mmCIF file of C-alpha atoms in Angstrom:
data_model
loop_
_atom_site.group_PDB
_atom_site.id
_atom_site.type_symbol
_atom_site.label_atom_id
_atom_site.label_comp_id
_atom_site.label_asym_id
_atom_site.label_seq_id
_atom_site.Cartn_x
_atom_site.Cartn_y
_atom_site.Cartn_z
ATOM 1 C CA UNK O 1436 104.401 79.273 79.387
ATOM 2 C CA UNK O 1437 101.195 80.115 81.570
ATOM 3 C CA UNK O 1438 101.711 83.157 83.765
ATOM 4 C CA UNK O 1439 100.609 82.786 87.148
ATOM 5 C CA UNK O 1440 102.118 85.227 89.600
ATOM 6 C CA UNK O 1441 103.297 88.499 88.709
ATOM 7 C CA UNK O 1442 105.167 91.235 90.875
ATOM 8 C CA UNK O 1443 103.967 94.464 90.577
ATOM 9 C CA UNK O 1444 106.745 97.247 92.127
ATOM 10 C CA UNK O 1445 103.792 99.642 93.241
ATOM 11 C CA UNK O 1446 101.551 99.877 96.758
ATOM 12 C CA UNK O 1447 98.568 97.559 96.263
ATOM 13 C CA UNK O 1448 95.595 99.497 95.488
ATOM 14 C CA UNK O 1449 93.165 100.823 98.288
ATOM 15 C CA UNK O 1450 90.169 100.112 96.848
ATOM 16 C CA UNK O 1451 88.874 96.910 94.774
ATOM 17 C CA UNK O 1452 88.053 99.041 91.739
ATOM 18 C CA UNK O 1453 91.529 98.719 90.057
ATOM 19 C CA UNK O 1454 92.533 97.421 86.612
ATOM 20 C CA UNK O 1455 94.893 95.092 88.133
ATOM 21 C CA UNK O 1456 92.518 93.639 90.342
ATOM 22 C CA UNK O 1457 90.263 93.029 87.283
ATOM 23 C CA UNK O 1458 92.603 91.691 84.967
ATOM 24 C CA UNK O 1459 93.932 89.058 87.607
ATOM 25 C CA UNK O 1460 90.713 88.111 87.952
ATOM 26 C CA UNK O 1461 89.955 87.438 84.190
ATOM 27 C CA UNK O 1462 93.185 85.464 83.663
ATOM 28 C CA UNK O 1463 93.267 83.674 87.154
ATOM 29 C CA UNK O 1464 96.749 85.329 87.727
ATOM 30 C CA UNK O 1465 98.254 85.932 91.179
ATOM 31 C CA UNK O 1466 99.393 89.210 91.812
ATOM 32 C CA UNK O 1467 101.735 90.914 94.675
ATOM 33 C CA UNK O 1468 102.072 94.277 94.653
ATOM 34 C CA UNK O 1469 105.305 95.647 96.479
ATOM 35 C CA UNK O 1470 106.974 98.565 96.598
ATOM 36 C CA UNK O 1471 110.515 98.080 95.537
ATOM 37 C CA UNK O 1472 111.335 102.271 96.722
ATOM 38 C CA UNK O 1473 109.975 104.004 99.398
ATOM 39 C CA UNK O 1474 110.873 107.831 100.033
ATOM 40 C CA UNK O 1475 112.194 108.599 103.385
ATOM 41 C CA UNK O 1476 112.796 112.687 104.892
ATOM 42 C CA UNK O 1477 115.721 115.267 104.435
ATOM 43 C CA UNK O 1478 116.007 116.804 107.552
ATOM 44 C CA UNK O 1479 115.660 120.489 108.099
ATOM 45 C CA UNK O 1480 119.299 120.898 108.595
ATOM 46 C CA UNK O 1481 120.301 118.752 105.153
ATOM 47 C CA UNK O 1482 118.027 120.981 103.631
ATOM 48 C CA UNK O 1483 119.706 124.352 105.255
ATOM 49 C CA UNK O 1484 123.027 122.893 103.810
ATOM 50 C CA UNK O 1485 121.409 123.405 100.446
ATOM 51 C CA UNK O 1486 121.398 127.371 100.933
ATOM 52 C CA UNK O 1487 118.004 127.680 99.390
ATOM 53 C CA UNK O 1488 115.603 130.561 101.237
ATOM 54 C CA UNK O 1489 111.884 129.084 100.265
ATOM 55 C CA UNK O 1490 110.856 132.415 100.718
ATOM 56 C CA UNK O 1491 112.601 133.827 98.395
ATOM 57 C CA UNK O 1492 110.276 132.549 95.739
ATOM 58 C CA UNK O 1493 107.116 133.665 94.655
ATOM 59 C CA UNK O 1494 105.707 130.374 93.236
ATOM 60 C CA UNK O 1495 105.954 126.770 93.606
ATOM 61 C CA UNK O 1496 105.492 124.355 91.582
ATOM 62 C CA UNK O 1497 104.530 120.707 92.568
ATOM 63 C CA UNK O 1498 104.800 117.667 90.255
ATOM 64 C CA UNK O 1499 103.243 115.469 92.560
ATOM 65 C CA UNK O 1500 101.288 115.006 95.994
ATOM 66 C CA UNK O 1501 104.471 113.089 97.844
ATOM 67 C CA UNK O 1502 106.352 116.810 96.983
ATOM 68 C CA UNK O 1503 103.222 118.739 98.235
ATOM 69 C CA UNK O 1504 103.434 116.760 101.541
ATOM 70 C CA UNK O 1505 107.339 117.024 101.731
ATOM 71 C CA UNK O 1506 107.379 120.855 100.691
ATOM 72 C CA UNK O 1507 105.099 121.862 103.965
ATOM 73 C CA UNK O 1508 106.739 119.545 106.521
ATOM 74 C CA UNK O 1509 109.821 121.354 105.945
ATOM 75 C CA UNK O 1510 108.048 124.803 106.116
ATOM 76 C CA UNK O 1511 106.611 122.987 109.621
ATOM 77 C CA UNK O 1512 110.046 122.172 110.681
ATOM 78 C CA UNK O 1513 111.190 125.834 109.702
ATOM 79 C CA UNK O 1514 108.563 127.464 111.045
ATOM 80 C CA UNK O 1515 107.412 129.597 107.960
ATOM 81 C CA UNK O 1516 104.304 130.509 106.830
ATOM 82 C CA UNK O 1517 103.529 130.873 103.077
ATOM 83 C CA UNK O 1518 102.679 134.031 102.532
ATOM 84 C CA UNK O 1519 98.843 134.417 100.653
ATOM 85 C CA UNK O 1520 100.222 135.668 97.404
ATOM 86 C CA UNK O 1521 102.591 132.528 96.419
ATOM 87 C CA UNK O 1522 101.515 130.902 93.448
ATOM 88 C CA UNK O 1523 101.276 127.245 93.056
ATOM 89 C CA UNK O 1524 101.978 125.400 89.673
ATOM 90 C CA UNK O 1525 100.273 121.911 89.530
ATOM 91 C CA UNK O 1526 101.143 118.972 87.284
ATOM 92 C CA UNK O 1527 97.391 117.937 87.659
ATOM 93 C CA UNK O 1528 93.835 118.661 88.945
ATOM 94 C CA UNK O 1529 94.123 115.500 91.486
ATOM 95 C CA UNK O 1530 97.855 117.625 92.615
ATOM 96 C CA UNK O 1531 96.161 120.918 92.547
ATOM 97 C CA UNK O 1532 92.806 119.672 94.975
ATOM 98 C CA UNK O 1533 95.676 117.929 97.502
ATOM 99 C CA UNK O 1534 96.774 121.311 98.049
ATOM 100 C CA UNK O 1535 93.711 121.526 100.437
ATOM 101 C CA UNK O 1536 95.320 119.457 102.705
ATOM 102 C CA UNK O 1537 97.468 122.285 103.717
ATOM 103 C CA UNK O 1538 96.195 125.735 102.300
ATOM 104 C CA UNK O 1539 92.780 128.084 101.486
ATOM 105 C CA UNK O 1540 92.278 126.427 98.000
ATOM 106 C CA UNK O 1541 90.189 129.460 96.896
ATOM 107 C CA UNK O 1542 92.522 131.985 98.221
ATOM 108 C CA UNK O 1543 95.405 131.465 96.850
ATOM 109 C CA UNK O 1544 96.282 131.118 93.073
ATOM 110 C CA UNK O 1545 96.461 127.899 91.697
ATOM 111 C CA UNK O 1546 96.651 126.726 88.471
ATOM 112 C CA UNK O 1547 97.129 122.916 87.063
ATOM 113 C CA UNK O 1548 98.187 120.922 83.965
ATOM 114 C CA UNK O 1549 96.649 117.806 82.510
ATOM 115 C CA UNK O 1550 99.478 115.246 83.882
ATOM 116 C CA UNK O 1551 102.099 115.987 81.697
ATOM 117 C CA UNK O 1552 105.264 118.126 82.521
ATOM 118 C CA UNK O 1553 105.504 119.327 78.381
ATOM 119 C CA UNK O 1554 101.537 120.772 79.884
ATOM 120 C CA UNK O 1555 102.862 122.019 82.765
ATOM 121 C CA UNK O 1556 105.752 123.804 81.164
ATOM 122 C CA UNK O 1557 103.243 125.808 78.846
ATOM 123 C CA UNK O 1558 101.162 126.325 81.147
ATOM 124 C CA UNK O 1559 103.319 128.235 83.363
ATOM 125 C CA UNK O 1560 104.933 130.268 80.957
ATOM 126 C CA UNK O 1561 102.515 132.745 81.872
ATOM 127 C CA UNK O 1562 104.211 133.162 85.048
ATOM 128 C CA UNK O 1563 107.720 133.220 82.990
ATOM 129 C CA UNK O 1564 108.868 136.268 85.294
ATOM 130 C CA UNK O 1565 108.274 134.422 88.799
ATOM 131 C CA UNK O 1566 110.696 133.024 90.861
ATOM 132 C CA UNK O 1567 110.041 129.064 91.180
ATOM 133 C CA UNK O 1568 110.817 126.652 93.647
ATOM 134 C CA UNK O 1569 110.543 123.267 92.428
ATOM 135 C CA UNK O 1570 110.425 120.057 95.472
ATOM 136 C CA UNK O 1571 112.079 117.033 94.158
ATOM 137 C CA UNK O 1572 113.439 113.779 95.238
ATOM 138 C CA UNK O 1573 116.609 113.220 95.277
ATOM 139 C CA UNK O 1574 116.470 110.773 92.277
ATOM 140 C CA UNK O 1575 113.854 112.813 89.907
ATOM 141 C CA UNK O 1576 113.335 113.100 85.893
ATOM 142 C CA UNK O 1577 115.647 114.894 84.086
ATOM 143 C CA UNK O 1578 113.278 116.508 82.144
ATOM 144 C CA UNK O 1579 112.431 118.723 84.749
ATOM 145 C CA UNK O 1580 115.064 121.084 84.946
ATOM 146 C CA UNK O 1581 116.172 120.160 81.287
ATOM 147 C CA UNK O 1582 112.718 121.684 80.094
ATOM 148 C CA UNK O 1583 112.510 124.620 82.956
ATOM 149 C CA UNK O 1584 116.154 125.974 81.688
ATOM 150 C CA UNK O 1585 115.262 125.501 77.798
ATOM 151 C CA UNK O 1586 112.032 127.706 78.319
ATOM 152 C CA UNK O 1587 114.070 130.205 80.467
ATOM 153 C CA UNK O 1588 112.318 129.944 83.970
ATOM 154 C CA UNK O 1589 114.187 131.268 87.091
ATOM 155 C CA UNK O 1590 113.342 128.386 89.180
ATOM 156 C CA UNK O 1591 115.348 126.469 91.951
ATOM 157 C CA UNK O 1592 115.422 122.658 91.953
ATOM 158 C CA UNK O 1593 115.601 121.604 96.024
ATOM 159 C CA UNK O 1594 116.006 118.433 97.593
ATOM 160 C CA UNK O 1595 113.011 117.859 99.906
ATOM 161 C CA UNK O 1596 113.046 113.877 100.270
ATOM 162 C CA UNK O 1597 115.238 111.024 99.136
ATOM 163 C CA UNK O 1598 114.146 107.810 97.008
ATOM 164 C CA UNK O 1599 115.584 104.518 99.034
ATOM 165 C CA UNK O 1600 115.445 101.302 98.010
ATOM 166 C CA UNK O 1601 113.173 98.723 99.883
ATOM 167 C CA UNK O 1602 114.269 95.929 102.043
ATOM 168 C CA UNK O 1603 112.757 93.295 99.743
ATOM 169 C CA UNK O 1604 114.755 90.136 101.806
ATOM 170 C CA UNK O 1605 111.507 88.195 102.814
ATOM 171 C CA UNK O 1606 110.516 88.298 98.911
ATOM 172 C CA UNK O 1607 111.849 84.800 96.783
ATOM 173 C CA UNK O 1608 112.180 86.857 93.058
ATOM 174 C CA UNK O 1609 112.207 83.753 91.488
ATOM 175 C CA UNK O 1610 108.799 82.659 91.978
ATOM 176 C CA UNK O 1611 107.585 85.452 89.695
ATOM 177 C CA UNK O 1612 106.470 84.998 86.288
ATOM 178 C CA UNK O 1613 106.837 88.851 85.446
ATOM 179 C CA UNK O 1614 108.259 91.574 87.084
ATOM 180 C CA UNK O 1615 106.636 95.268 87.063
ATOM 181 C CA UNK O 1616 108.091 98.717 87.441
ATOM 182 C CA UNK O 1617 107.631 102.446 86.742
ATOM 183 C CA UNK O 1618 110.767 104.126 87.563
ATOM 184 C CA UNK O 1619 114.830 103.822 87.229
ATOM 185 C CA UNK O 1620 114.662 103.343 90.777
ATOM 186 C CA UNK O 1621 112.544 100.473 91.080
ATOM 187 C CA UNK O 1622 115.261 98.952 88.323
ATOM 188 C CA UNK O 1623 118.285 100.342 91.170
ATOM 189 C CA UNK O 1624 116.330 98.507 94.033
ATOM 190 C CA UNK O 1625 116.346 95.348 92.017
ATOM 191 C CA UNK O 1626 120.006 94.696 91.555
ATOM 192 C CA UNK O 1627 120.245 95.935 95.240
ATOM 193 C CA UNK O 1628 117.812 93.291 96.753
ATOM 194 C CA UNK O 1629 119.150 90.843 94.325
ATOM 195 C CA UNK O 1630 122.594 91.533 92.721
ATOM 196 C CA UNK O 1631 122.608 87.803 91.706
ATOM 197 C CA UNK O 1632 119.520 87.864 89.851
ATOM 198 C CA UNK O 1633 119.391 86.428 86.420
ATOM 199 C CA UNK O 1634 116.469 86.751 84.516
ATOM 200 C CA UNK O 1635 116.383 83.909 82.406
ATOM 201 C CA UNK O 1636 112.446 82.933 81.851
ATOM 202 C CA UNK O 1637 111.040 85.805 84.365
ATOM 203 C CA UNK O 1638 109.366 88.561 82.249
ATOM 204 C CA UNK O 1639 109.695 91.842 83.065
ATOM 205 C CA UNK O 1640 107.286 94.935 82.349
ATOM 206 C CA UNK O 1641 108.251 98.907 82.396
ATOM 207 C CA UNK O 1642 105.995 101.607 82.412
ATOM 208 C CA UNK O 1643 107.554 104.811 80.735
ATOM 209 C CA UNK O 1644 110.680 105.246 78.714
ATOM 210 C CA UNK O 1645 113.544 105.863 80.901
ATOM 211 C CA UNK O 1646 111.787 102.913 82.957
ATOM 212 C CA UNK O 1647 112.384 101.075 79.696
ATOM 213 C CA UNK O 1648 116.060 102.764 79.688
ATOM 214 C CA UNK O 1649 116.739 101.883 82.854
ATOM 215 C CA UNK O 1650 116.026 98.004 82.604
ATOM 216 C CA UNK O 1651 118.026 97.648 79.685
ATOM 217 C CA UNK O 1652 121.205 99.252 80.961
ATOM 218 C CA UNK O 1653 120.644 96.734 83.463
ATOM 219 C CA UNK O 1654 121.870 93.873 81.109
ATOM 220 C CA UNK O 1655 118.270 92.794 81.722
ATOM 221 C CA UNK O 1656 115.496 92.145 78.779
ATOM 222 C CA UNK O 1657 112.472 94.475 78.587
ATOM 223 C CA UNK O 1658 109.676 92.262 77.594
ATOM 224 C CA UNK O 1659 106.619 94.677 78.200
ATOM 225 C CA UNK O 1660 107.166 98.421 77.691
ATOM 226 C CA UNK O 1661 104.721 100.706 77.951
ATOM 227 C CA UNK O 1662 103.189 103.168 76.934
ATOM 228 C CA UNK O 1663 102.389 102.246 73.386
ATOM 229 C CA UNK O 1664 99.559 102.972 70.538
ATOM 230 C CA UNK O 1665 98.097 99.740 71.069
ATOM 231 C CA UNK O 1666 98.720 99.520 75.001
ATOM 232 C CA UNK O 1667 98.160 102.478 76.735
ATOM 233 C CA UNK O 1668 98.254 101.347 80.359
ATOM 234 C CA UNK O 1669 100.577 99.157 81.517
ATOM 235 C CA UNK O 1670 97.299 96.275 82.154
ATOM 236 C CA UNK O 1671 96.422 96.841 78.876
ATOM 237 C CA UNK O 1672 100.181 95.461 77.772
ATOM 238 C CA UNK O 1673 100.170 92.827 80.349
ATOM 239 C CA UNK O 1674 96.618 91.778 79.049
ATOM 240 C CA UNK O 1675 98.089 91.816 75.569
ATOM 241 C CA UNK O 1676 101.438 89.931 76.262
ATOM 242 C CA UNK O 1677 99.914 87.292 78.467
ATOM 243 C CA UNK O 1678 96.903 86.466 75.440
ATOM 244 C CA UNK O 1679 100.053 86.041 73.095
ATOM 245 C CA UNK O 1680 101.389 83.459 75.576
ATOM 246 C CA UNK O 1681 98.287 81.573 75.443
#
């Protein structure tokens, strides 16, 4: 079977330098990229309901850019002011420099993992005696508090936006060779948009193990994980799985 469109559950990319981009190119593949989730705002009163004083904490800790942008709309809509001694904790560099966007960057202490949360967690065991607010979706990794309470932190997990499912009605599923996603929620948004979808012959791809998880205990078949030794990046197991099917 010759693959020639394939969904991919993600914004397209801004630029033209993108590994997608390249490898649809090489193969003469179609691609569509479309987010199947889309976060959407808790309001300042949901978030009163959750009885959580943000300035009660001395240090927050951000694992990703959509929290950072989430966290200070609700100090916006609350009218507080973080004070010039909180401490951030950043799952990443690229996490840590978006903080610029709303704070002094040099004045205020910052420090940042590599990407990973097992990174971020060691990382910030330095600060073991802090009091840490951590931003979340509604629908977020369990990991994250499952790790934070095994190494002991004081921390507070807050709701600060919601995951939602796209309205995906104008898409036709069916004329996809191979389906992409990257999160349990992307799997959720599927059987939403199509709860009589059967996947027969369509492919489907999942970046990250409870992606992987999450497809399966869909009755579906996972035909692409990823990560692996060989495949990285989930291009690099598209590339792979689409030169088998030559």
């Amino acid at each position: 079977m010759k693959i020639k469109k394939i969904l991919v559950s993600q914004p397209k990319p801004e630029t033209d330098k993108s590994p997608y981009l390249d490898f649809a190119k090489k193969y003469n593949i179609q691609i569509l990229f479309r987010p199947f989730i889309h976060v959407e705002d808790v309001s300042a009163q949901e978030f009163r309901e959750q009885k959580i004083s943000i300035l009660d904490h001395t240090a927050i800790m951000f694992t990703s850019r959509t929290a950072i942008d989430h966290f200070f709309r609700m100090c916006k809509d609350l009218r507080i002011v973080m004070p010039a001694e909180m401490k951030y904790l950043c799952i990443s560099e690229s996490t840590a420099f978006y903080l610029q966007k709303y704070v002094q960057y040099r004045k205020r202490k910052i420090v940042f993992a590599n990407g990973k949360f097992d990174d971020l967690v060691e990382i910030s065991k330095k600060y073991i005696k802090e009091k840490i607010l951590v931003p979340l979706s509604d629908i977020h990794k369990a990991e994250i508090p499952e790790k934070l309470t095994a190494a002991n932190f004081d921390y507070t997990k807050a709701i600060f936006y919601r995951t939602v499912s796209s309205d995906l009605s104008d898409v036709n599923i069916k004329d996809y060779d191979i389906l992409v996603f990257f999160s349990p929620a992307g799997i959720a948004s599927l059987k939403k948009n199509f709860p009589d979808f059967k996947q027969e012959n369509t492919y489907i791809g999942a970046f990250g193990a409870t992606t992987g998880k999450a497809v399966v205990d869909a009755g579906l078949r996972l035909d692409i994980p990823a990560p692996t030794l060989k495949c990285p990046s989930m291009t690099s197991a598209l590339e792979d799985f689409v030169k088998k099917l030559k």
